[in-house]
Amino acid sequence: MMILTSIQKGNPQHLPLVFMHYLGGSAHTWLPVMEALSKHYYCISLDMPGFGDSASQSPARIMQQAEWVRETLNDIGIVVRPWLIGHSMTGKLAAVMALQTPEQVAGVILTAPSPLCPQPMTDQQFAMQYEWQATQEHAEKFVAGSHQKPLADAVLQRTINDVLRANPAAFPYWAKTASQENFEHRYPNVSLPALLLLGEKDDNVPRFPQQLASTLHQFSPYEYEVIEGCGHLLPLEATEELAAIIEAFIKKYP
């Protein structure tokens, strides 16, 4: 059994929302959004293997991560079907978990997600991750290439620090192995609500047509929204807007 470290906000009696972060992030990445939602929801943000306070853990394949997330939620005591909210690399994970065991999930929010198919990358994007250097300069360059809207100084520094404290092996592992796992057409379509959120200026993940063809079409009903002016770090670039969009969508499916 593997229990991932987590941050929890809100009343455990409320509907649970499970937040999972992007490559290089931590449970803190979603904290600003959680603060906005925790009045009405039980918000749980996880440190994925190799990141945050789980940095000592080795990176793992998608199916192994799914098992650890379920074990962690059981350990926390989640008995109501949660909403899974994945960002970037964990968008792929959230979609797989929902398709694999739809009876255990209320719905999914796919935030700038890696698709179910092998994730396309430019040579530059692949090299940035596969030839990872755990240095201040490399971390700053990685973060700078992930957002379009300016981040507050404290948020920017915390984001860079998250990247620096990650297990260095997690970046090449994602680029070469986990991101290239293919779950297209592996599971039947499901009757679960799904919301796809993309940054208008995000070049790190596929645009809507490929997201629809690879992933979103497997869920019903589904919606999508493009956040104007944003890059890849939607939880940090558009915190209030993202929280409002998520809450409005979840309220449609009580």
Backbone as JSON, one array per atom type, in Angstrom:
{
  "sequence": "MMILTSIQKGNPQHLPLVFMHYLGGSAHTWLPVMEALSKHYYCISLDMPGFGDSASQSPARIMQQAEWVRETLNDIGIVVRPWLIGHSMTGKLAAVMALQTPEQVAGVILTAPSPLCPQPMTDQQFAMQYEWQATQEHAEKFVAGSHQKPLADAVLQRTINDVLRANPAAFPYWAKTASQENFEHRYPNVSLPALLLLGEKDDNVPRFPQQLASTLHQFSPYEYEVIEGCGHLLPLEATEELAAIIEAFIKKYP",
  "N": [[0.84, -1.2, 0.0], [0.46, 2.24, -0.75], [0.42, 5.43, 0.5], [-0.31, 8.6, -0.46], [0.92, 11.88, 0.25], [-1.03, 14.69, 1.32], [-3.08, 17.7, 1.09], [-5.77, 18.99, 2.83], [-8.86, 20.65, 2.74], [-11.77, 22.18, 4.03], [-15.09, 20.89, 4.9], [-15.33, 17.55, 5.85], [-17.76, 16.31, 5.52], [-18.88, 17.28, 3.26], [-19.28, 17.24, -0.38], [-16.66, 15.5, -1.97], [-13.79, 16.8, -3.61], [-11.14, 15.95, -5.6], [-7.96, 16.95, -6.15], [-5.31, 16.98, -8.47], [-1.95, 17.46, -9.48], [0.19, 19.17, -11.94], [3.1, 18.22, -13.98], [5.91, 18.73, -12.12], [4.66, 20.2, -10.21], [2.91, 20.42, -7.03], [0.95, 19.43, -4.15], [0.34, 21.96, -3.31], [-0.09, 23.47, -5.58], [-2.76, 23.59, -6.36], [-3.86, 24.89, -4.24], [-4.75, 27.69, -4.05], [-7.14, 27.6, -5.6], [-8.57, 25.7, -4.18], [-9.0, 27.07, -1.79], [-10.95, 28.83, -2.57], [-13.06, 27.13, -3.05], [-13.53, 25.55, -0.84], [-15.46, 26.19, 1.02], [-17.86, 25.04, 0.37], [-17.22, 22.51, -0.46], [-15.41, 19.45, 0.11], [-12.14, 19.56, -0.13], [-9.38, 17.97, -1.49], [-6.03, 17.79, -2.04], [-3.43, 16.23, -3.75], [-0.04, 15.11, -3.37], [1.67, 13.96, -5.97], [3.42, 10.91, -6.9], [6.87, 11.37, -6.59], [6.84, 14.09, -6.34], [6.43, 17.22, -4.5], [5.72, 16.62, -1.07], [5.86, 13.97, -1.51], [8.14, 13.47, -2.87], [10.23, 11.71, -2.44], [9.35, 9.31, -3.34], [9.39, 6.99, -6.05], [8.84, 7.77, -9.5], [5.93, 6.64, -11.34], [4.02, 4.38, -13.42], [0.87, 5.07, -15.08], [-1.31, 3.38, -14.29], [-0.39, 2.35, -11.88], [-0.2, 4.68, -10.37], [-2.92, 5.32, -10.27], [-3.89, 3.28, -8.64], [-2.6, 3.95, -6.24], [-3.73, 6.45, -5.7], [-6.4, 5.72, -5.22], [-6.02, 4.11, -2.94], [-5.09, 6.06, -1.19], [-7.32, 7.78, -0.98], [-9.13, 6.03, 0.2], [-7.82, 5.68, 2.63], [-8.02, 8.24, 3.69], [-10.68, 8.29, 4.11], [-12.76, 8.62, 2.3], [-15.96, 8.13, 1.22], [-18.04, 8.87, -0.36], [-18.71, 9.26, -3.82], [-16.12, 10.85, -5.46], [-15.32, 13.93, -7.24], [-12.89, 14.02, -9.75], [-10.13, 15.96, -10.37], [-7.87, 16.75, -12.58], [-4.69, 17.96, -13.61], [-2.8, 18.65, -16.4], [-0.31, 16.31, -16.53], [-1.73, 14.71, -14.76], [-4.25, 14.89, -15.73], [-4.52, 12.97, -17.66], [-4.35, 10.76, -15.96], [-6.67, 11.14, -14.34], [-8.7, 10.84, -16.25], [-8.3, 8.17, -17.04], [-8.79, 6.81, -14.59], [-11.5, 7.41, -14.24], [-12.68, 6.19, -16.47], [-11.97, 3.58, -16.07], [-13.14, 2.8, -13.62], [-15.98, 3.83, -13.46], [-18.13, 3.79, -11.71], [-17.13, 4.61, -9.32], [-16.67, 7.28, -9.38], [-17.72, 10.69, -9.49], [-17.51, 12.59, -11.49], [-15.37, 14.28, -13.92], [-12.85, 16.79, -14.11], [-10.91, 18.04, -16.5], [-8.03, 19.6, -16.72], [-6.14, 21.45, -18.78], [-5.15, 18.96, -19.95], [-2.96, 16.1, -20.27], [-3.5, 13.92, -22.96], [-5.47, 10.86, -23.52], [-4.2, 9.39, -25.48], [-0.76, 8.75, -26.58], [1.22, 11.46, -25.51], [1.73, 14.19, -27.61], [4.8, 15.86, -28.27], [7.03, 18.58, -28.83], [10.41, 18.53, -30.08], [11.93, 20.19, -28.47], [10.36, 20.44, -26.13], [10.4, 17.76, -25.25], [13.17, 17.39, -24.8], [13.63, 19.25, -22.75], [12.44, 17.98, -20.56], [13.41, 15.3, -20.63], [16.17, 15.56, -20.53], [16.66, 16.48, -17.95], [17.7, 18.94, -15.61], [18.41, 19.57, -12.35], [18.48, 22.4, -11.48], [18.51, 25.87, -10.5], [18.34, 27.62, -12.69], [17.35, 25.95, -14.75], [14.91, 25.17, -13.67], [13.59, 27.66, -13.46], [13.39, 28.31, -16.18], [11.75, 26.24, -17.05], [9.34, 26.77, -15.67], [8.79, 29.33, -16.65], [8.17, 28.76, -19.28], [5.7, 27.71, -19.02], [3.6, 29.36, -18.29], [1.51, 32.15, -19.27], [0.18, 34.43, -18.39], [1.22, 36.85, -15.97], [2.59, 35.8, -12.82], [2.08, 36.31, -9.33], [4.76, 37.41, -7.21], [5.27, 35.79, -4.92], [3.82, 33.48, -5.52], [5.07, 32.68, -7.89], [7.67, 32.13, -6.94], [7.15, 30.01, -5.16], [6.22, 28.13, -6.98], [8.48, 27.65, -8.57], [10.13, 26.61, -6.57], [8.73, 24.25, -5.97], [9.24, 22.8, -8.3], [12.01, 22.5, -8.06], [12.25, 20.88, -5.77], [11.28, 18.49, -6.54], [11.56, 14.99, -7.39], [14.3, 14.39, -9.36], [14.3, 12.35, -11.24], [11.7, 12.11, -12.04], [11.0, 13.73, -14.18], [12.32, 12.94, -16.72], [11.19, 10.39, -16.7], [8.46, 10.84, -17.03], [8.48, 12.06, -19.6], [9.55, 10.06, -21.29], [8.19, 7.69, -20.66], [5.6, 7.54, -18.95], [3.99, 9.6, -20.09], [3.72, 8.67, -22.62], [2.17, 6.45, -22.56], [-0.57, 4.62, -23.82], [-3.96, 4.92, -23.77], [-6.1, 5.08, -25.39], [-9.19, 4.0, -26.69], [-9.26, 1.84, -24.99], [-11.11, 1.47, -22.98], [-14.71, 1.24, -22.58], [-17.08, 3.82, -23.57], [-18.41, 6.19, -21.18], [-21.09, 7.19, -19.0], [-20.6, 9.82, -17.63], [-20.17, 13.08, -16.34], [-17.98, 15.42, -17.86], [-15.57, 17.97, -17.92], [-13.59, 19.91, -19.95], [-10.84, 22.01, -19.74], [-8.94, 24.5, -21.18], [-6.01, 26.48, -21.74], [-5.87, 29.45, -23.61], [-3.45, 30.15, -24.81], [-1.83, 27.96, -24.52], [0.69, 25.83, -25.33], [1.6, 23.42, -24.52], [0.05, 21.15, -24.32], [-2.25, 19.16, -26.34], [-4.57, 20.84, -28.58], [-8.15, 21.62, -28.66], [-9.48, 19.97, -30.78], [-7.92, 17.55, -30.95], [-7.96, 16.75, -28.28], [-10.68, 16.2, -27.99], [-11.02, 14.09, -29.85], [-9.3, 12.15, -28.83], [-9.89, 11.85, -26.06], [-12.1, 13.31, -24.74], [-14.5, 12.6, -26.0], [-15.23, 10.2, -24.95], [-16.73, 10.57, -22.74], [-19.92, 11.42, -21.37], [-22.41, 13.58, -20.26], [-20.38, 16.11, -21.95], [-18.41, 19.1, -21.68], [-16.57, 21.98, -22.8], [-14.12, 24.55, -22.26], [-12.29, 27.43, -23.11], [-9.76, 29.27, -21.65], [-9.21, 32.59, -21.7], [-6.22, 34.16, -22.75], [-4.46, 32.68, -21.21], [-1.8, 30.4, -20.26], [-0.34, 27.28, -19.57], [-0.54, 26.9, -16.82], [-3.14, 26.96, -15.44], [-4.46, 26.8, -12.83], [-3.02, 28.69, -11.4], [-2.78, 30.94, -12.99], [-5.38, 31.77, -13.52], [-7.01, 31.74, -11.18], [-9.43, 32.51, -9.68], [-11.35, 32.59, -11.74], [-11.2, 29.99, -12.7], [-12.01, 28.5, -10.43], [-14.66, 29.37, -10.22], [-15.75, 28.43, -12.62], [-15.43, 25.66, -12.34], [-17.03, 25.15, -10.06], [-19.57, 25.94, -11.01], [-19.98, 24.06, -13.03], [-19.98, 21.59, -11.61], [-22.23, 21.94, -10.01], [-24.28, 21.48, -11.78], [-24.69, 18.81, -11.74], [-25.9, 17.41, -9.39]],
  "CA": [[0.0, 0.0, 0.0], [1.16, 3.52, -0.8], [-0.43, 6.57, 0.84], [0.27, 9.86, -0.91], [0.7, 13.02, 1.13], [-2.12, 15.51, 0.8], [-3.59, 18.86, 1.81], [-7.24, 18.89, 2.88], [-9.54, 21.87, 3.13], [-13.22, 22.1, 4.01], [-15.82, 19.97, 5.77], [-15.32, 16.19, 5.31], [-19.12, 15.87, 5.22], [-19.28, 17.83, 1.97], [-18.88, 16.51, -1.58], [-15.2, 15.56, -2.11], [-13.12, 17.14, -4.86], [-9.76, 15.47, -5.51], [-7.12, 17.74, -7.05], [-4.01, 16.38, -8.78], [-1.17, 18.55, -10.07], [0.94, 19.02, -13.19], [4.49, 17.83, -13.88], [6.69, 19.78, -11.45], [3.87, 20.86, -9.17], [2.71, 19.73, -5.75], [-0.4, 19.65, -3.61], [0.14, 23.4, -3.14], [-0.45, 24.11, -6.85], [-4.21, 23.8, -6.39], [-4.32, 25.48, -2.98], [-5.59, 28.9, -4.22], [-8.47, 27.2, -6.08], [-9.22, 25.03, -3.06], [-9.45, 28.08, -0.82], [-12.19, 29.41, -3.09], [-14.11, 26.12, -3.14], [-13.62, 24.72, 0.36], [-16.63, 26.52, 1.84], [-18.98, 24.16, 0.01], [-16.73, 21.19, -0.87], [-14.26, 18.89, 0.82], [-11.09, 19.62, -1.14], [-8.2, 17.16, -1.18], [-5.0, 17.94, -3.07], [-2.44, 15.17, -3.55], [1.33, 15.14, -3.89], [1.84, 12.77, -6.79], [4.72, 10.26, -6.68], [8.01, 12.1, -7.12], [6.65, 15.54, -6.24], [6.0, 17.73, -3.21], [6.17, 15.81, 0.06], [6.02, 12.6, -2.0], [9.28, 13.51, -3.78], [11.12, 10.56, -2.23], [8.79, 8.15, -4.04], [9.78, 6.87, -7.45], [7.75, 7.97, -10.45], [5.25, 5.39, -11.63], [3.1, 4.33, -14.55], [-0.46, 5.61, -14.81], [-2.15, 2.44, -13.57], [0.11, 2.28, -10.51], [-0.63, 5.91, -9.72], [-4.36, 5.21, -10.02], [-4.04, 2.42, -7.46], [-2.17, 4.69, -5.05], [-4.73, 7.48, -5.43], [-7.54, 5.05, -4.59], [-5.63, 3.72, -1.58], [-5.01, 7.28, -0.4], [-8.68, 8.24, -0.7], [-9.69, 5.09, 1.19], [-7.17, 5.96, 3.9], [-8.6, 9.5, 4.17], [-12.04, 7.97, 4.53], [-13.73, 9.07, 1.31], [-16.96, 7.1, 0.93], [-18.9, 9.43, -1.4], [-17.99, 9.34, -5.09], [-15.5, 12.18, -5.61], [-14.94, 14.5, -8.53], [-11.46, 13.99, -9.99], [-9.7, 17.18, -11.06], [-6.48, 16.53, -12.96], [-4.02, 19.04, -14.35], [-1.67, 18.25, -17.22], [-0.01, 14.87, -16.49], [-2.76, 13.98, -14.02], [-5.47, 14.85, -16.52], [-4.5, 11.61, -18.22], [-4.65, 9.86, -14.85], [-8.07, 11.3, -13.95], [-9.53, 10.24, -17.3], [-8.15, 6.7, -16.95], [-9.48, 6.35, -13.4], [-12.94, 7.53, -14.45], [-13.1, 5.2, -17.46], [-11.72, 2.25, -15.52], [-14.11, 2.51, -12.56], [-16.91, 4.96, -13.46], [-19.03, 3.7, -10.57], [-16.46, 5.18, -8.17], [-16.35, 8.67, -9.68], [-18.88, 11.54, -9.78], [-17.26, 13.3, -12.74], [-13.97, 14.67, -14.07], [-12.47, 18.1, -14.64], [-9.62, 17.84, -17.15], [-7.45, 20.94, -16.81], [-4.95, 21.39, -19.65], [-4.71, 17.59, -19.67], [-2.33, 15.14, -21.17], [-4.61, 13.11, -23.48], [-5.39, 9.41, -23.35], [-3.21, 8.89, -26.43], [0.59, 9.25, -26.26], [1.21, 12.92, -25.6], [2.67, 14.77, -28.57], [5.73, 16.87, -27.76], [8.08, 19.05, -29.72], [11.75, 18.09, -29.66], [12.36, 21.06, -27.38], [9.63, 20.04, -24.92], [10.92, 16.46, -24.82], [14.53, 17.57, -24.28], [13.53, 19.96, -21.48], [12.08, 17.02, -19.53], [14.23, 14.09, -20.65], [17.52, 15.94, -20.14], [16.36, 17.34, -16.81], [18.77, 19.4, -14.73], [17.79, 20.11, -11.13], [19.16, 23.65, -11.17], [17.64, 27.04, -10.44], [18.16, 28.13, -14.04], [16.5, 25.04, -15.51], [13.57, 25.26, -13.07], [13.0, 28.93, -13.87], [13.06, 28.2, -17.6], [10.61, 25.32, -17.15], [8.14, 27.47, -15.22], [8.54, 30.45, -17.57], [7.55, 28.21, -20.48], [4.42, 27.09, -18.67], [2.53, 30.33, -18.05], [1.47, 33.33, -20.12], [-0.15, 35.55, -17.52], [2.21, 36.98, -14.89], [2.26, 35.27, -11.51], [2.56, 37.1, -8.2], [6.11, 37.0, -6.85], [5.25, 34.68, -3.96], [3.32, 32.3, -6.24], [6.12, 32.28, -8.81], [8.77, 31.52, -6.2], [6.7, 28.71, -4.67], [6.12, 27.24, -8.13], [9.86, 27.27, -8.89], [10.61, 25.75, -5.48], [8.12, 22.94, -6.16], [9.98, 22.13, -9.37], [13.34, 22.17, -7.55], [12.23, 19.83, -4.76], [10.78, 17.25, -7.14], [12.52, 13.94, -7.71], [14.77, 14.68, -10.73], [13.98, 11.24, -12.14], [10.3, 12.15, -12.45], [10.82, 14.45, -15.44], [12.56, 12.05, -17.86], [10.26, 9.26, -16.67], [7.22, 11.29, -17.65], [8.69, 12.31, -21.02], [9.85, 8.83, -22.05], [7.37, 6.53, -20.31], [4.2, 7.7, -18.56], [3.24, 10.44, -21.03], [3.55, 7.95, -23.88], [1.24, 5.34, -22.4], [-1.72, 4.8, -24.7], [-5.22, 4.38, -23.23], [-7.17, 5.29, -26.36], [-10.01, 2.84, -27.09], [-9.08, 0.71, -24.08], [-12.3, 1.33, -22.15], [-15.94, 1.73, -23.23], [-17.54, 5.16, -23.21], [-19.1, 6.19, -19.9], [-22.05, 8.27, -18.73], [-20.05, 10.64, -16.55], [-19.91, 14.44, -16.82], [-16.57, 15.79, -17.99], [-15.31, 19.34, -18.34], [-12.24, 20.14, -20.44], [-10.43, 23.4, -19.63], [-7.68, 24.73, -21.88], [-5.53, 27.84, -21.84], [-5.87, 29.93, -24.99], [-2.09, 30.24, -25.33], [-1.1, 26.8, -24.01], [1.26, 24.96, -26.37], [2.18, 22.25, -23.86], [-0.83, 20.0, -24.53], [-3.01, 19.31, -27.58], [-5.73, 21.73, -28.63], [-9.44, 20.96, -28.49], [-9.84, 18.87, -31.68], [-7.27, 16.29, -30.58], [-8.48, 16.36, -26.97], [-11.99, 15.61, -28.23], [-10.88, 12.82, -30.55], [-8.59, 11.18, -28.01], [-10.31, 11.68, -24.67], [-13.36, 13.88, -24.26], [-15.66, 11.93, -26.6], [-15.57, 9.0, -24.18], [-17.57, 10.98, -21.61], [-21.2, 12.05, -21.71], [-22.21, 14.74, -21.14], [-19.11, 16.81, -21.8], [-18.32, 20.51, -22.07], [-15.19, 22.48, -22.78], [-14.0, 26.01, -22.19], [-10.94, 27.95, -23.31], [-9.55, 30.41, -20.76], [-8.55, 33.61, -22.52], [-4.95, 34.76, -22.37], [-3.72, 31.84, -20.27], [-0.95, 29.31, -20.7], [-0.55, 25.92, -19.05], [-0.73, 26.87, -15.36], [-4.46, 27.55, -15.2], [-4.81, 27.03, -11.41], [-2.29, 29.84, -10.88], [-2.98, 32.1, -13.86], [-6.79, 32.18, -13.55], [-7.52, 31.05, -10.0], [-10.84, 32.8, -9.37], [-12.17, 32.19, -12.88], [-11.21, 28.53, -12.74], [-12.85, 28.03, -9.32], [-16.06, 29.66, -10.54], [-16.16, 27.53, -13.71], [-15.52, 24.31, -11.77], [-18.2, 25.08, -9.19], [-20.77, 26.02, -11.84], [-20.17, 22.79, -13.73], [-20.32, 20.55, -10.65], [-23.59, 22.18, -9.55], [-25.22, 20.96, -12.76], [-24.83, 17.36, -11.59], [-25.97, 17.14, -7.93]],
  "C": [[0.88, 1.25, 0.0], [0.15, 4.64, -0.53], [0.29, 7.85, 0.44], [-0.01, 10.96, 0.1], [-0.33, 13.94, 0.49], [-2.35, 16.74, 1.67], [-5.11, 18.78, 1.73], [-7.83, 20.18, 3.42], [-11.05, 21.64, 3.07], [-13.78, 21.03, 4.94], [-15.84, 18.57, 5.15], [-16.71, 15.64, 5.0], [-19.61, 16.37, 3.85], [-18.78, 16.97, 0.82], [-17.37, 16.63, -1.79], [-14.76, 15.9, -3.53], [-11.66, 16.76, -4.69], [-8.93, 16.16, -6.59], [-5.76, 17.06, -7.21], [-3.24, 17.32, -9.7], [-0.43, 18.16, -11.36], [2.37, 18.55, -12.92], [5.31, 18.98, -13.29], [5.94, 20.48, -10.35], [3.86, 20.08, -7.87], [1.28, 19.95, -5.32], [-0.7, 21.14, -3.46], [-0.31, 24.1, -4.42], [-1.93, 24.47, -6.89], [-4.73, 24.56, -5.18], [-5.15, 26.76, -3.17], [-7.0, 28.58, -4.69], [-9.24, 26.53, -4.95], [-9.75, 26.01, -2.03], [-10.78, 28.68, -1.26], [-13.35, 28.43, -3.06], [-14.4, 25.4, -1.82], [-14.78, 25.08, 1.29], [-17.77, 25.53, 1.61], [-18.55, 22.75, -0.35], [-15.57, 20.76, 0.02], [-13.14, 18.71, -0.2], [-9.84, 18.87, -0.68], [-7.22, 17.31, -2.33], [-3.85, 17.0, -2.76], [-1.06, 15.57, -4.07], [1.53, 13.85, -4.67], [3.24, 12.19, -6.61], [5.85, 11.0, -7.38], [7.94, 13.6, -6.95], [6.19, 15.94, -4.84], [6.57, 16.9, -2.07], [6.24, 14.33, -0.28], [7.22, 12.49, -2.94], [10.21, 12.31, -3.63], [10.61, 9.3, -2.93], [9.22, 8.16, -5.5], [8.59, 7.17, -8.34], [7.18, 6.63, -10.89], [4.36, 5.52, -12.86], [1.7, 4.76, -14.1], [-1.29, 4.65, -13.96], [-1.69, 2.29, -12.12], [-0.29, 3.53, -9.74], [-2.11, 5.86, -9.37], [-4.62, 4.37, -8.78], [-3.68, 3.18, -6.19], [-3.16, 5.8, -4.71], [-5.94, 6.86, -4.74], [-7.21, 4.63, -3.16], [-5.57, 4.94, -0.67], [-6.4, 7.79, -0.03], [-9.38, 7.32, 0.29], [-9.12, 5.38, 2.57], [-7.72, 7.25, 4.52], [-10.03, 9.29, 4.67], [-13.12, 8.46, 3.58], [-14.69, 7.92, 0.98], [-17.96, 7.56, -0.13], [-18.07, 9.53, -2.69], [-17.41, 10.74, -5.3], [-15.48, 12.64, -7.07], [-13.42, 14.45, -8.62], [-11.07, 15.19, -10.86], [-8.21, 17.06, -11.34], [-5.95, 17.66, -13.82], [-2.82, 18.46, -15.09], [-1.43, 16.75, -17.12], [-1.11, 14.09, -15.76], [-4.14, 14.11, -14.65], [-5.62, 13.49, -17.16], [-4.91, 10.61, -17.16], [-6.12, 9.94, -14.46], [-9.0, 10.66, -14.97], [-9.48, 8.72, -17.23], [-8.91, 6.16, -15.75], [-10.99, 6.36, -13.6], [-13.46, 6.47, -15.43], [-12.96, 3.78, -16.91], [-12.78, 1.85, -14.49], [-15.12, 3.66, -12.46], [-17.87, 4.96, -12.29], [-18.43, 4.31, -9.31], [-16.2, 6.67, -8.3], [-17.63, 9.44, -9.99], [-18.75, 12.25, -11.12], [-15.8, 13.71, -12.78], [-13.87, 16.1, -14.61], [-11.06, 17.93, -15.19], [-9.04, 19.2, -17.49], [-6.14, 20.89, -17.57], [-4.35, 20.0, -19.61], [-3.8, 16.99, -20.72], [-3.43, 14.21, -21.66], [-4.43, 11.63, -23.22], [-4.39, 8.78, -24.32], [-1.81, 9.31, -25.98], [0.66, 10.75, -26.48], [2.21, 13.42, -26.64], [3.53, 15.84, -27.91], [6.64, 17.33, -28.88], [9.41, 18.5, -29.22], [12.24, 18.9, -28.47], [11.67, 20.7, -26.07], [10.15, 18.71, -24.37], [12.29, 16.63, -24.17], [14.52, 18.27, -22.92], [13.28, 19.0, -20.33], [13.05, 15.84, -19.47], [15.66, 14.37, -20.2], [17.45, 16.88, -18.93], [17.61, 17.67, -16.0], [18.12, 20.08, -13.52], [18.54, 21.35, -10.66], [18.14, 24.78, -11.14], [17.33, 27.55, -11.84], [17.19, 27.26, -14.84], [15.06, 25.11, -14.99], [12.87, 26.55, -13.49], [12.58, 28.91, -15.33], [11.83, 27.32, -17.81], [9.31, 26.02, -16.76], [7.79, 28.6, -16.18], [7.85, 29.97, -18.85], [6.18, 27.64, -20.26], [3.29, 28.08, -18.46], [2.67, 31.52, -18.99], [1.11, 34.57, -19.32], [0.88, 35.64, -16.4], [1.69, 36.4, -13.58], [2.8, 36.2, -10.43], [3.91, 36.54, -7.75], [6.13, 35.78, -5.93], [4.8, 33.38, -4.64], [4.4, 31.77, -7.19], [7.25, 31.57, -8.07], [8.38, 30.14, -5.66], [6.64, 27.69, -5.8], [7.51, 26.76, -8.55], [10.42, 26.33, -7.82], [10.01, 24.35, -5.57], [8.88, 22.13, -7.21], [11.34, 21.65, -8.84], [13.33, 21.02, -6.54], [11.68, 18.51, -5.28], [11.92, 16.26, -7.33], [13.0, 14.16, -9.14], [14.44, 13.58, -11.73], [12.56, 11.31, -12.69], [10.12, 12.8, -13.82], [11.15, 13.58, -16.66], [11.62, 10.85, -17.88], [8.94, 9.65, -17.32], [7.4, 11.42, -19.17], [8.8, 11.01, -21.81], [8.8, 7.74, -21.85], [5.91, 6.87, -20.07], [3.39, 8.53, -19.56], [2.93, 9.7, -22.33], [2.68, 6.71, -23.74], [-0.04, 5.64, -23.19], [-2.94, 4.11, -24.13], [-6.39, 4.63, -24.18], [-7.87, 3.97, -26.67], [-9.85, 1.63, -26.16], [-10.34, 0.43, -23.27], [-13.53, 1.79, -22.92], [-16.28, 3.14, -22.78], [-18.38, 5.08, -21.93], [-20.07, 7.37, -19.81], [-21.59, 9.0, -17.47], [-19.81, 12.04, -17.09], [-18.41, 14.75, -16.81], [-16.48, 17.22, -18.51], [-13.84, 19.46, -18.73], [-11.95, 21.63, -20.38], [-9.05, 23.57, -20.27], [-7.31, 26.2, -21.82], [-5.44, 28.26, -23.3], [-4.48, 29.88, -25.61], [-1.21, 29.08, -24.86], [-0.63, 25.92, -25.16], [1.85, 23.68, -25.79], [1.34, 20.99, -24.03], [-1.64, 20.23, -25.8], [-4.19, 20.27, -27.45], [-7.02, 20.92, -28.63], [-9.71, 19.82, -29.47], [-9.19, 17.53, -31.3], [-7.72, 15.82, -29.21], [-9.84, 15.68, -27.11], [-11.85, 14.22, -28.84], [-10.25, 11.75, -29.68], [-9.32, 10.85, -26.72], [-11.76, 12.08, -24.42], [-14.58, 13.15, -24.8], [-16.09, 10.69, -25.82], [-16.48, 9.3, -23.0], [-18.86, 11.63, -22.12], [-21.98, 12.32, -20.43], [-20.82, 15.35, -20.97], [-19.28, 18.27, -22.23], [-16.85, 20.89, -22.13], [-15.2, 24.0, -22.76], [-12.53, 26.38, -22.36], [-10.79, 29.23, -22.49], [-8.65, 31.43, -21.47], [-7.24, 34.08, -21.9], [-4.05, 33.89, -21.51], [-2.84, 30.81, -20.98], [-1.35, 28.01, -20.02], [-0.92, 25.88, -17.57], [-2.05, 27.51, -14.96], [-4.79, 27.74, -13.72], [-4.13, 28.26, -10.81], [-2.53, 31.1, -11.71], [-4.41, 32.64, -13.8], [-7.54, 31.55, -12.39], [-9.01, 31.27, -9.77], [-11.76, 32.36, -10.5], [-12.3, 30.67, -12.93], [-12.11, 27.97, -11.64], [-14.32, 28.24, -9.64], [-16.58, 28.71, -11.63], [-16.35, 26.11, -13.18], [-16.79, 24.18, -10.93], [-19.5, 25.09, -10.01], [-21.04, 24.7, -12.56], [-20.61, 21.69, -12.77], [-21.77, 20.71, -10.18], [-24.66, 21.68, -10.53], [-25.54, 19.49, -12.53], [-24.85, 16.99, -10.11], [-26.15, 15.65, -7.64]]
}
